[in-house]
CSV table of C-alpha atoms in Angstrom, one decimal:
chain,number,residue,atom,x,y,z
A,33,UNK,CA,-9.7,0.6,-33.5
A,34,UNK,CA,-12.7,1.9,-35.2
A,35,UNK,CA,-16.4,1.4,-34.3
A,36,UNK,CA,-19.3,2.2,-36.3
A,37,UNK,CA,-22.4,3.4,-33.9
A,38,UNK,CA,-25.8,4.3,-34.3
A,39,UNK,CA,-27.6,6.1,-31.5
A,40,UNK,CA,-30.0,9.0,-30.6
A,41,UNK,CA,-29.7,12.4,-29.6
A,42,UNK,CA,-31.2,14.5,-27.0
A,43,UNK,CA,-34.1,15.4,-29.4
A,44,UNK,CA,-34.5,11.9,-30.3
A,45,UNK,CA,-32.8,11.9,-33.9
A,46,UNK,CA,-31.0,9.1,-35.1
A,47,UNK,CA,-27.1,9.6,-35.5
A,48,UNK,CA,-24.7,7.3,-36.8
A,49,UNK,CA,-21.0,7.0,-37.8
A,50,UNK,CA,-17.5,6.0,-37.2
A,51,UNK,CA,-15.5,6.5,-33.7
A,52,UNK,CA,-12.2,5.7,-32.9
A,53,UNK,CA,-11.8,4.4,-29.6
A,54,UNK,CA,-9.5,1.7,-27.7
A,55,UNK,CA,-12.6,-0.6,-26.8
A,56,UNK,CA,-16.4,-0.6,-27.1
A,57,UNK,CA,-17.1,0.7,-23.4
A,58,UNK,CA,-14.5,4.0,-24.3
A,59,UNK,CA,-16.7,4.3,-27.5
A,60,UNK,CA,-19.8,4.2,-25.6
A,61,UNK,CA,-18.6,6.6,-23.0
A,62,UNK,CA,-17.4,9.1,-25.8
A,63,UNK,CA,-21.0,8.9,-27.3
A,64,UNK,CA,-22.8,9.7,-23.9
A,65,UNK,CA,-20.2,12.7,-23.5
A,66,UNK,CA,-21.4,14.0,-26.9
A,67,UNK,CA,-24.9,13.5,-25.9
A,68,UNK,CA,-25.8,10.6,-27.9
A,69,UNK,CA,-27.7,7.6,-26.3
A,70,UNK,CA,-25.6,4.5,-28.0
A,71,UNK,CA,-28.3,2.2,-29.7
A,72,UNK,CA,-25.4,0.1,-31.0
A,73,UNK,CA,-21.8,-0.1,-31.2
A,74,UNK,CA,-20.0,-2.9,-33.9
A,75,UNK,CA,-16.2,-2.7,-34.0
A,76,UNK,CA,-14.7,-2.6,-37.8
A,77,UNK,CA,-11.9,-4.4,-39.5
A,78,UNK,CA,-9.0,-1.9,-40.1
A,79,UNK,CA,-6.6,-2.8,-42.4
A,80,UNK,CA,-3.3,-2.4,-41.8
A,81,UNK,CA,0.5,-1.8,-43.7
A,82,UNK,CA,3.2,-4.4,-43.2
A,83,UNK,CA,4.9,-1.6,-41.0
A,84,UNK,CA,1.6,-1.5,-38.8
A,85,UNK,CA,1.6,-5.5,-38.4
A,86,UNK,CA,5.2,-5.5,-37.9
A,87,UNK,CA,4.4,-2.9,-34.9
A,88,UNK,CA,2.2,-5.2,-33.1
A,89,UNK,CA,4.9,-8.1,-32.7
A,90,UNK,CA,7.1,-7.6,-29.8
A,91,UNK,CA,10.2,-8.1,-31.3
A,92,UNK,CA,9.4,-5.1,-34.0
A,93,UNK,CA,7.6,-3.6,-31.3
A,94,UNK,CA,8.3,0.9,-31.0
A,95,UNK,CA,7.8,2.4,-27.9
A,96,UNK,CA,7.7,5.4,-26.6
A,97,UNK,CA,10.3,5.8,-23.2
A,98,UNK,CA,9.4,7.3,-20.1
A,99,UNK,CA,12.2,10.3,-20.6
A,100,UNK,CA,10.3,11.0,-23.8
A,101,UNK,CA,6.9,11.0,-21.7
A,102,UNK,CA,8.4,13.1,-18.9
A,103,UNK,CA,10.2,15.9,-21.3
A,104,UNK,CA,5.9,16.0,-23.3
A,105,UNK,CA,4.6,16.6,-19.7
A,106,UNK,CA,7.0,19.4,-19.0
A,107,UNK,CA,6.4,21.1,-22.1
A,108,UNK,CA,2.6,20.9,-22.0
A,109,UNK,CA,2.6,22.0,-18.5
A,110,UNK,CA,4.7,25.3,-19.2
A,111,UNK,CA,2.5,25.7,-22.5
A,112,UNK,CA,-1.0,25.5,-21.6
A,113,UNK,CA,-0.3,27.6,-18.5
A,114,UNK,CA,1.3,30.2,-20.7
A,115,UNK,CA,-2.2,30.3,-22.5
A,116,UNK,CA,-1.4,28.9,-25.9
A,117,UNK,CA,-4.1,27.0,-27.5
A,118,UNK,CA,-4.1,23.5,-27.0
A,119,UNK,CA,-4.4,22.3,-31.0
A,120,UNK,CA,-1.7,24.6,-31.7
A,121,UNK,CA,0.8,23.1,-28.9
A,122,UNK,CA,0.3,19.8,-29.8
A,123,UNK,CA,1.1,21.0,-33.5
A,124,UNK,CA,4.3,22.1,-32.6
A,125,UNK,CA,5.3,19.8,-30.1
A,126,UNK,CA,4.9,16.8,-32.6
A,127,UNK,CA,7.0,19.3,-35.3
A,128,UNK,CA,9.6,19.6,-32.5
A,129,UNK,CA,9.6,15.9,-31.1
A,130,UNK,CA,13.1,14.0,-31.5
A,131,UNK,CA,11.1,10.7,-31.5
A,132,UNK,CA,9.7,10.0,-34.7
A,133,UNK,CA,7.0,7.3,-32.9
A,134,UNK,CA,6.0,10.4,-30.5
A,135,UNK,CA,5.6,12.9,-33.0
A,136,UNK,CA,3.6,10.1,-34.9
A,137,UNK,CA,1.5,9.7,-32.4
A,138,UNK,CA,1.0,13.8,-31.4
A,139,UNK,CA,-0.1,14.2,-34.9
A,140,UNK,CA,-2.3,11.8,-34.7
A,141,UNK,CA,-4.0,13.3,-31.3
A,142,UNK,CA,-3.9,16.8,-32.8
A,143,UNK,CA,-6.0,15.6,-36.0
A,144,UNK,CA,-8.6,14.1,-33.4
A,145,UNK,CA,-9.0,17.4,-31.1
A,146,UNK,CA,-9.2,19.5,-34.6
A,147,UNK,CA,-12.2,16.7,-35.5
A,148,UNK,CA,-14.1,17.7,-32.2
A,149,UNK,CA,-12.6,14.8,-29.8
A,150,UNK,CA,-11.5,15.8,-26.2
A,151,UNK,CA,-7.6,15.2,-25.5
A,152,UNK,CA,-8.3,12.2,-23.6
A,153,UNK,CA,-10.6,10.4,-26.2
A,154,UNK,CA,-7.7,11.2,-28.5
A,155,UNK,CA,-5.3,9.7,-26.4
A,156,UNK,CA,-7.3,6.3,-25.6
A,157,UNK,CA,-6.5,5.4,-29.3
A,158,UNK,CA,-2.5,5.0,-28.1
A,159,UNK,CA,-2.8,2.8,-25.0
A,160,UNK,CA,1.0,1.6,-25.5
A,161,UNK,CA,1.8,5.0,-25.0
A,162,UNK,CA,-0.5,6.8,-22.7
A,163,UNK,CA,-1.8,4.6,-19.5
A,164,UNK,CA,-5.2,4.4,-17.8
A,165,UNK,CA,-3.7,6.5,-15.3
A,166,UNK,CA,-2.5,9.1,-17.9
A,167,UNK,CA,-6.0,9.3,-19.7
A,168,UNK,CA,-7.5,9.7,-16.5
A,169,UNK,CA,-5.5,12.6,-15.4
A,170,UNK,CA,-6.0,14.3,-18.6
A,171,UNK,CA,-9.8,14.0,-18.5
A,172,UNK,CA,-9.8,15.1,-14.8
A,173,UNK,CA,-7.8,17.9,-16.1
A,174,UNK,CA,-10.2,18.8,-18.9
A,175,UNK,CA,-13.0,18.7,-17.0
A,176,UNK,CA,-11.8,20.9,-14.1
A,177,UNK,CA,-10.3,23.4,-16.4
A,178,UNK,CA,-6.8,22.3,-15.0
A,179,UNK,CA,-5.1,20.8,-17.6
A,180,UNK,CA,-1.8,22.5,-17.1
A,181,UNK,CA,-2.1,20.9,-13.4
A,182,UNK,CA,-2.6,17.6,-14.6
A,183,UNK,CA,0.1,17.6,-16.9
A,184,UNK,CA,2.6,18.6,-13.9
A,185,UNK,CA,1.2,15.9,-11.9
A,186,UNK,CA,1.9,13.6,-14.5
A,187,UNK,CA,5.3,14.5,-14.8
A,188,UNK,CA,6.3,14.3,-11.0
A,189,UNK,CA,4.3,10.7,-11.4
A,190,UNK,CA,6.7,9.4,-14.2
A,191,UNK,CA,10.0,11.2,-12.7
A,192,UNK,CA,9.5,9.0,-9.6
A,193,UNK,CA,8.4,5.9,-11.6
A,194,UNK,CA,11.8,6.6,-13.9
A,195,UNK,CA,14.0,7.0,-10.5
A,196,UNK,CA,12.7,3.7,-8.6
A,197,UNK,CA,13.3,2.0,-11.8
A,198,UNK,CA,16.4,3.4,-12.6
A,199,UNK,CA,17.6,2.8,-8.6
A,200,UNK,CA,16.2,-1.0,-9.1
A,201,UNK,CA,18.5,-1.5,-12.1
A,202,UNK,CA,21.6,-0.2,-10.3
A,203,UNK,CA,21.1,-2.2,-7.3
A,204,UNK,CA,20.4,-5.5,-9.4
A,205,UNK,CA,23.3,-4.9,-11.6
A,206,UNK,CA,26.2,-6.3,-9.7
A,207,UNK,CA,24.1,-9.2,-8.8
A,208,UNK,CA,23.3,-10.0,-12.2
A,209,UNK,CA,26.7,-9.4,-13.4
A,210,UNK,CA,27.9,-12.3,-10.8
A,211,UNK,CA,25.4,-14.8,-11.8
A,212,UNK,CA,26.0,-14.6,-15.4
A,213,UNK,CA,29.8,-14.8,-14.7
A,214,UNK,CA,28.6,-18.0,-12.9
A,215,UNK,CA,26.3,-19.5,-15.6
A,216,UNK,CA,29.4,-18.8,-18.2
A,217,UNK,CA,32.0,-20.0,-16.0
A,218,UNK,CA,29.9,-23.4,-15.6
A,219,UNK,CA,29.5,-23.5,-19.4
A,220,UNK,CA,33.1,-23.3,-19.8
A,221,UNK,CA,33.8,-26.2,-17.1
A,222,UNK,CA,31.4,-28.6,-18.4
A,223,UNK,CA,32.2,-27.9,-22.6
A,224,UNK,CA,35.9,-27.6,-22.3
A,225,UNK,CA,37.5,-28.5,-19.1
A,226,UNK,CA,36.0,-31.9,-17.5
A,227,UNK,CA,35.9,-33.2,-21.0
A,228,UNK,CA,39.6,-32.9,-21.4
A,229,UNK,CA,39.9,-34.4,-18.0
A,230,UNK,CA,37.4,-37.4,-18.3
A,231,UNK,CA,39.7,-38.7,-21.5
A,232,UNK,CA,42.7,-38.7,-19.4
A,233,UNK,CA,41.1,-40.4,-16.5
A,234,UNK,CA,39.5,-42.9,-18.9
A,235,UNK,CA,43.2,-43.7,-20.7
A,236,UNK,CA,44.7,-44.6,-17.3
A,237,UNK,CA,41.9,-46.7,-16.4
A,238,UNK,CA,41.5,-45.4,-12.8
A,239,UNK,CA,38.8,-45.8,-10.7
A,240,UNK,CA,36.7,-42.7,-10.5
A,241,UNK,CA,35.5,-40.9,-7.1
A,242,UNK,CA,31.2,-40.5,-7.1
A,243,UNK,CA,31.4,-36.8,-7.4
A,244,UNK,CA,33.9,-37.1,-10.3
A,245,UNK,CA,31.6,-39.6,-11.7
A,246,UNK,CA,28.5,-36.7,-11.3
A,247,UNK,CA,30.7,-34.2,-13.0
A,248,UNK,CA,31.9,-36.1,-15.8
A,249,UNK,CA,28.4,-37.4,-16.5
A,250,UNK,CA,27.0,-33.9,-16.5
A,251,UNK,CA,29.6,-32.8,-18.9
A,252,UNK,CA,28.7,-35.7,-21.2
A,253,UNK,CA,24.9,-34.9,-20.8
A,254,UNK,CA,25.6,-31.5,-21.6
A,255,UNK,CA,27.7,-32.3,-25.1
A,256,UNK,CA,25.2,-34.7,-26.1
A,257,UNK,CA,22.0,-32.8,-25.7
A,258,UNK,CA,22.7,-29.4,-25.5
A,259,UNK,CA,20.1,-28.8,-28.3
A,260,UNK,CA,17.6,-30.8,-26.6
A,261,UNK,CA,18.3,-28.2,-23.5
A,262,UNK,CA,18.2,-25.2,-25.5
A,263,UNK,CA,15.2,-25.9,-27.2
A,264,UNK,CA,13.7,-27.2,-24.1
A,265,UNK,CA,14.9,-23.9,-22.3
A,266,UNK,CA,13.0,-21.8,-25.0
A,267,UNK,CA,9.9,-23.8,-25.3
A,268,UNK,CA,9.2,-23.9,-21.5
A,269,UNK,CA,9.8,-19.5,-21.8
A,270,UNK,CA,7.5,-19.3,-24.2
A,271,UNK,CA,5.0,-21.5,-22.7
A,272,UNK,CA,5.2,-19.1,-19.3
A,273,UNK,CA,4.9,-16.5,-21.4
A,274,UNK,CA,1.9,-17.8,-22.9
A,275,UNK,CA,0.7,-18.7,-19.4
A,276,UNK,CA,1.8,-15.1,-17.8
A,277,UNK,CA,-0.5,-13.7,-20.6
A,278,UNK,CA,-3.5,-14.9,-19.2
A,279,UNK,CA,-5.7,-13.4,-16.5
A,280,UNK,CA,-5.0,-16.2,-14.0
A,281,UNK,CA,-1.5,-16.8,-14.9
A,282,UNK,CA,-0.7,-13.1,-14.6
A,283,UNK,CA,-2.5,-13.3,-10.9
A,284,UNK,CA,-0.7,-16.0,-9.8
A,285,UNK,CA,2.7,-14.8,-11.2
A,286,UNK,CA,2.8,-11.7,-9.6
A,287,UNK,CA,1.6,-12.9,-6.5
A,288,UNK,CA,4.4,-15.6,-6.0
A,289,UNK,CA,6.8,-12.8,-7.2
A,290,UNK,CA,6.1,-11.1,-4.3
A,291,UNK,CA,7.4,-13.7,-2.1
A,292,UNK,CA,11.2,-14.2,-3.9
A,293,UNK,CA,13.3,-14.0,-1.0
A,294,UNK,CA,14.8,-10.3,-0.7
A,295,UNK,CA,13.4,-8.7,-3.8
A,296,UNK,CA,10.1,-9.6,-3.4
A,297,UNK,CA,9.1,-7.3,-0.3
A,298,UNK,CA,11.1,-4.8,-2.4
A,299,UNK,CA,8.7,-5.3,-5.1
A,300,UNK,CA,5.6,-5.1,-2.9
A,301,UNK,CA,6.8,-1.4,-1.1
A,302,UNK,CA,7.5,-0.2,-4.5
A,303,UNK,CA,4.0,-1.1,-5.7
A,304,UNK,CA,2.3,-0.1,-3.0
A,305,UNK,CA,3.9,3.3,-2.9
A,306,UNK,CA,3.1,4.0,-6.3
A,307,UNK,CA,-0.6,3.0,-5.8
A,308,UNK,CA,-1.0,5.5,-2.8
A,309,UNK,CA,0.8,8.2,-4.6
A,310,UNK,CA,-1.1,7.7,-7.6
A,311,UNK,CA,-4.3,7.3,-5.7
A,312,UNK,CA,-3.3,10.4,-4.2
A,313,UNK,CA,-3.2,12.6,-7.4
A,314,UNK,CA,-6.7,10.8,-8.4
A,315,UNK,CA,-8.4,12.2,-5.1
A,316,UNK,CA,-6.5,16.1,-5.4
A,317,UNK,CA,-7.6,16.2,-9.0
A,318,UNK,CA,-11.6,15.8,-7.9
A,319,UNK,CA,-11.8,12.0,-9.0
A,320,UNK,CA,-14.6,10.3,-7.3
A,321,UNK,CA,-12.8,7.4,-4.8
A,322,UNK,CA,-14.6,4.6,-6.7
A,323,UNK,CA,-13.8,5.7,-10.1
A,324,UNK,CA,-10.2,6.4,-8.9
A,325,UNK,CA,-9.4,3.2,-7.2
A,326,UNK,CA,-10.3,1.7,-10.5
A,327,UNK,CA,-8.2,3.6,-12.6
A,328,UNK,CA,-5.1,3.2,-10.0
A,329,UNK,CA,-5.8,-0.7,-9.9
A,330,UNK,CA,-6.0,-1.0,-14.4
A,331,UNK,CA,-2.1,1.3,-14.0
A,332,UNK,CA,-1.0,-1.1,-11.5
A,333,UNK,CA,1.5,-3.4,-13.0
A,334,UNK,CA,1.2,-6.1,-10.3
A,335,UNK,CA,-2.3,-8.1,-11.2
A,336,UNK,CA,-2.8,-9.8,-7.3
A,337,UNK,CA,-2.1,-6.0,-5.5
A,338,UNK,CA,-4.3,-5.0,-8.2
A,339,UNK,CA,-7.4,-7.4,-7.1
A,340,UNK,CA,-6.9,-6.5,-4.1
A,341,UNK,CA,-7.6,-2.4,-5.4
A,342,UNK,CA,-10.5,-3.7,-6.9
A,343,UNK,CA,-11.6,-5.6,-3.7
A,344,UNK,CA,-11.4,-2.0,-1.9
A,345,UNK,CA,-13.4,-0.2,-4.5
A,346,UNK,CA,-16.2,-3.1,-4.2
A,347,UNK,CA,-16.3,-2.7,-0.3
A,348,UNK,CA,-16.5,1.1,-0.9
A,349,UNK,CA,-19.2,0.7,-3.4
A,350,UNK,CA,-21.3,-1.7,-0.7
A,351,UNK,CA,-20.9,1.7,1.6
A,352,UNK,CA,-17.8,0.5,3.9
A,353,UNK,CA,-15.2,3.4,4.7
A,354,UNK,CA,-12.3,3.7,2.9
A,355,UNK,CA,-10.2,2.6,6.5
A,356,UNK,CA,-12.3,-0.8,6.3
A,357,UNK,CA,-11.5,-1.6,3.2
A,358,UNK,CA,-8.0,-1.0,3.6
A,359,UNK,CA,-7.8,-3.3,6.7
A,360,UNK,CA,-9.5,-6.0,4.8
A,361,UNK,CA,-6.9,-5.8,2.1
A,362,UNK,CA,-4.1,-6.9,4.5
A,363,UNK,CA,-1.7,-4.9,2.2
A,364,UNK,CA,-1.3,-2.1,4.6
A,365,UNK,CA,0.7,-2.0,8.0
A,366,UNK,CA,-1.2,-0.9,11.4
A,367,UNK,CA,0.8,2.6,11.2
A,368,UNK,CA,-0.3,3.0,7.5
A,369,UNK,CA,-4.0,2.0,8.5
A,370,UNK,CA,-3.8,4.9,11.1
A,371,UNK,CA,-2.9,7.3,8.8
A,372,UNK,CA,-5.7,6.5,6.7
A,373,UNK,CA,-7.8,6.8,9.6
A,374,UNK,CA,-6.4,10.3,10.4
A,375,UNK,CA,-7.1,10.8,6.6
A,376,UNK,CA,-10.8,10.6,6.8
A,377,UNK,CA,-11.4,12.2,10.3
A,378,UNK,CA,-9.4,15.2,8.9
A,379,UNK,CA,-11.0,14.9,5.2
A,380,UNK,CA,-7.3,15.1,3.8
A,381,UNK,CA,-7.0,11.5,2.6
A,382,UNK,CA,-4.8,12.7,-0.4
A,383,UNK,CA,-2.4,14.4,1.9
A,384,UNK,CA,-2.0,11.4,3.9
A,385,UNK,CA,-2.1,9.2,1.2
A,386,UNK,CA,1.0,11.3,-0.1
A,387,UNK,CA,2.5,10.7,3.4
A,388,UNK,CA,1.4,6.8,3.3
A,389,UNK,CA,3.7,6.9,-0.2
A,390,UNK,CA,6.6,9.1,1.3
A,391,UNK,CA,7.3,6.7,4.2
A,392,UNK,CA,6.7,3.5,1.7
A,393,UNK,CA,9.5,6.1,-0.6
A,394,UNK,CA,11.9,5.6,2.6
A,395,UNK,CA,11.4,1.8,2.9
A,396,UNK,CA,12.6,1.8,-0.8
A,397,UNK,CA,15.4,4.0,-0.5
A,398,UNK,CA,17.0,1.8,2.3
A,399,UNK,CA,15.7,-1.5,0.7
A,400,UNK,CA,17.6,-0.8,-2.5
A,401,UNK,CA,21.1,0.2,-0.4
A,402,UNK,CA,20.7,-3.0,1.5
A,403,UNK,CA,19.9,-4.9,-1.9
A,404,UNK,CA,23.2,-5.7,-2.8
A,405,UNK,CA,24.6,-6.2,0.6
A,406,UNK,CA,21.9,-9.0,0.7
A,407,UNK,CA,22.2,-10.6,-2.1
A,408,UNK,CA,26.3,-10.8,-2.2
A,409,UNK,CA,26.7,-13.3,0.6
A,410,UNK,CA,24.6,-15.9,-0.9
A,411,UNK,CA,26.3,-15.5,-4.3
A,412,UNK,CA,29.7,-15.6,-2.4
A,413,UNK,CA,28.4,-19.1,-0.7
A,414,UNK,CA,26.9,-20.0,-4.1
A,415,UNK,CA,30.1,-19.5,-6.0
A,416,UNK,CA,32.2,-21.3,-3.3
A,417,UNK,CA,30.1,-24.5,-2.8
A,418,UNK,CA,30.9,-24.5,-6.6
A,419,UNK,CA,34.4,-24.2,-6.9
A,420,UNK,CA,34.5,-26.9,-3.7
A,421,UNK,CA,32.7,-29.2,-6.0
A,422,UNK,CA,34.5,-28.7,-9.1
A,423,UNK,CA,37.8,-28.5,-7.4
A,424,UNK,CA,37.1,-31.8,-5.5
A,425,UNK,CA,35.3,-33.6,-8.7
A,426,UNK,CA,39.0,-32.7,-10.7
A,427,UNK,CA,41.7,-33.1,-8.2
A,428,UNK,CA,40.4,-36.2,-6.2
A,429,UNK,CA,41.0,-38.9,-8.6
A,430,UNK,CA,44.6,-37.0,-9.4
A,431,UNK,CA,45.5,-37.0,-5.8
A,432,UNK,CA,44.4,-40.9,-5.8
A,433,UNK,CA,46.3,-41.6,-9.0
A,434,UNK,CA,49.3,-40.2,-7.5
A,435,UNK,CA,49.2,-41.8,-4.1
A,436,UNK,CA,48.8,-45.2,-5.9
A,437,UNK,CA,52.0,-44.3,-8.2
A,438,UNK,CA,53.6,-43.6,-5.3
A,439,UNK,CA,52.6,-47.0,-3.6
A,440,UNK,CA,53.3,-48.7,-6.6
A,441,UNK,CA,56.9,-47.3,-6.5
């Protein structure tokens, strides 16, 4: 976004101009960093091309992958540690990047750096590429003169996130395949198999068992109103998606998502592990506790847990200890609370939080290994019940007809 601003510098002279920032608060922070006290900040409409407008539509949205960000962080760590000037480093990476989207972003960031902005502020103009956590780590690295260390920490965080997502997808691959195959079999039976049997039963004029009547009625309904069901499903999906984009809808959705049997507790462990590790990285980089909690809460992908993290921040702002706020949140087990208490007593909260994250990661590893084993019996029982219903529904009338024919004979 582009903002026009008017403010006063340290000498009281009026300054005005244009500033790129993701929101008005970020624009105000950048002006304060430049020594300008903002008096007025107004968002300016920006004309966009057709490609830019399509880029904002989810169907056409271009993304920078997690692997590309990891490679970028590794390269930035190596080059900044070697002492190569920042603008030269960014320009070189933009020219050699294999991702045209990332190259375009890096070119824009480099141009902003040449205009005198900091790297964190330049990256704020691309919130879809650089998360709040990413920008906060870069901001701390710039202020402490340890930008190379910030990129190293970011690469470690992103690698853990990538590995966790990959393992979760691998664990869900088999159950997803079975569910899709089950739904496909249901469609084939309802659209092709049962109508054939129904026409045979109609010609014979036999009295059908209740189970067969249910199957035939279901098949007739799907054949006659499949377009209504398809439209209703699409409309319901769209409404749910719109509702999830609201603040309360997202909080409610993420709250009940954690209550899904088998998968919910695993998702909670993954989110808490990510929170503990990110929070530890923020504290190790020298960020104040309240600011670190704010950044981590915004970077958390579960709105329900994000609310609890913000409550922890509010408690610390009231003067309460980290242990007390963590206990009041209800998110942590007694063992984790003991580790946080030891961290506060020894002044090594970041080390203890890393231990907490390692503890959660072990639980996540165990849970991912057991995920397929836990879901498989449920799928087998569901398939067995489905096959039994179909078999009884189709073959019971055949047996009845055979028995009647033998009786007449």
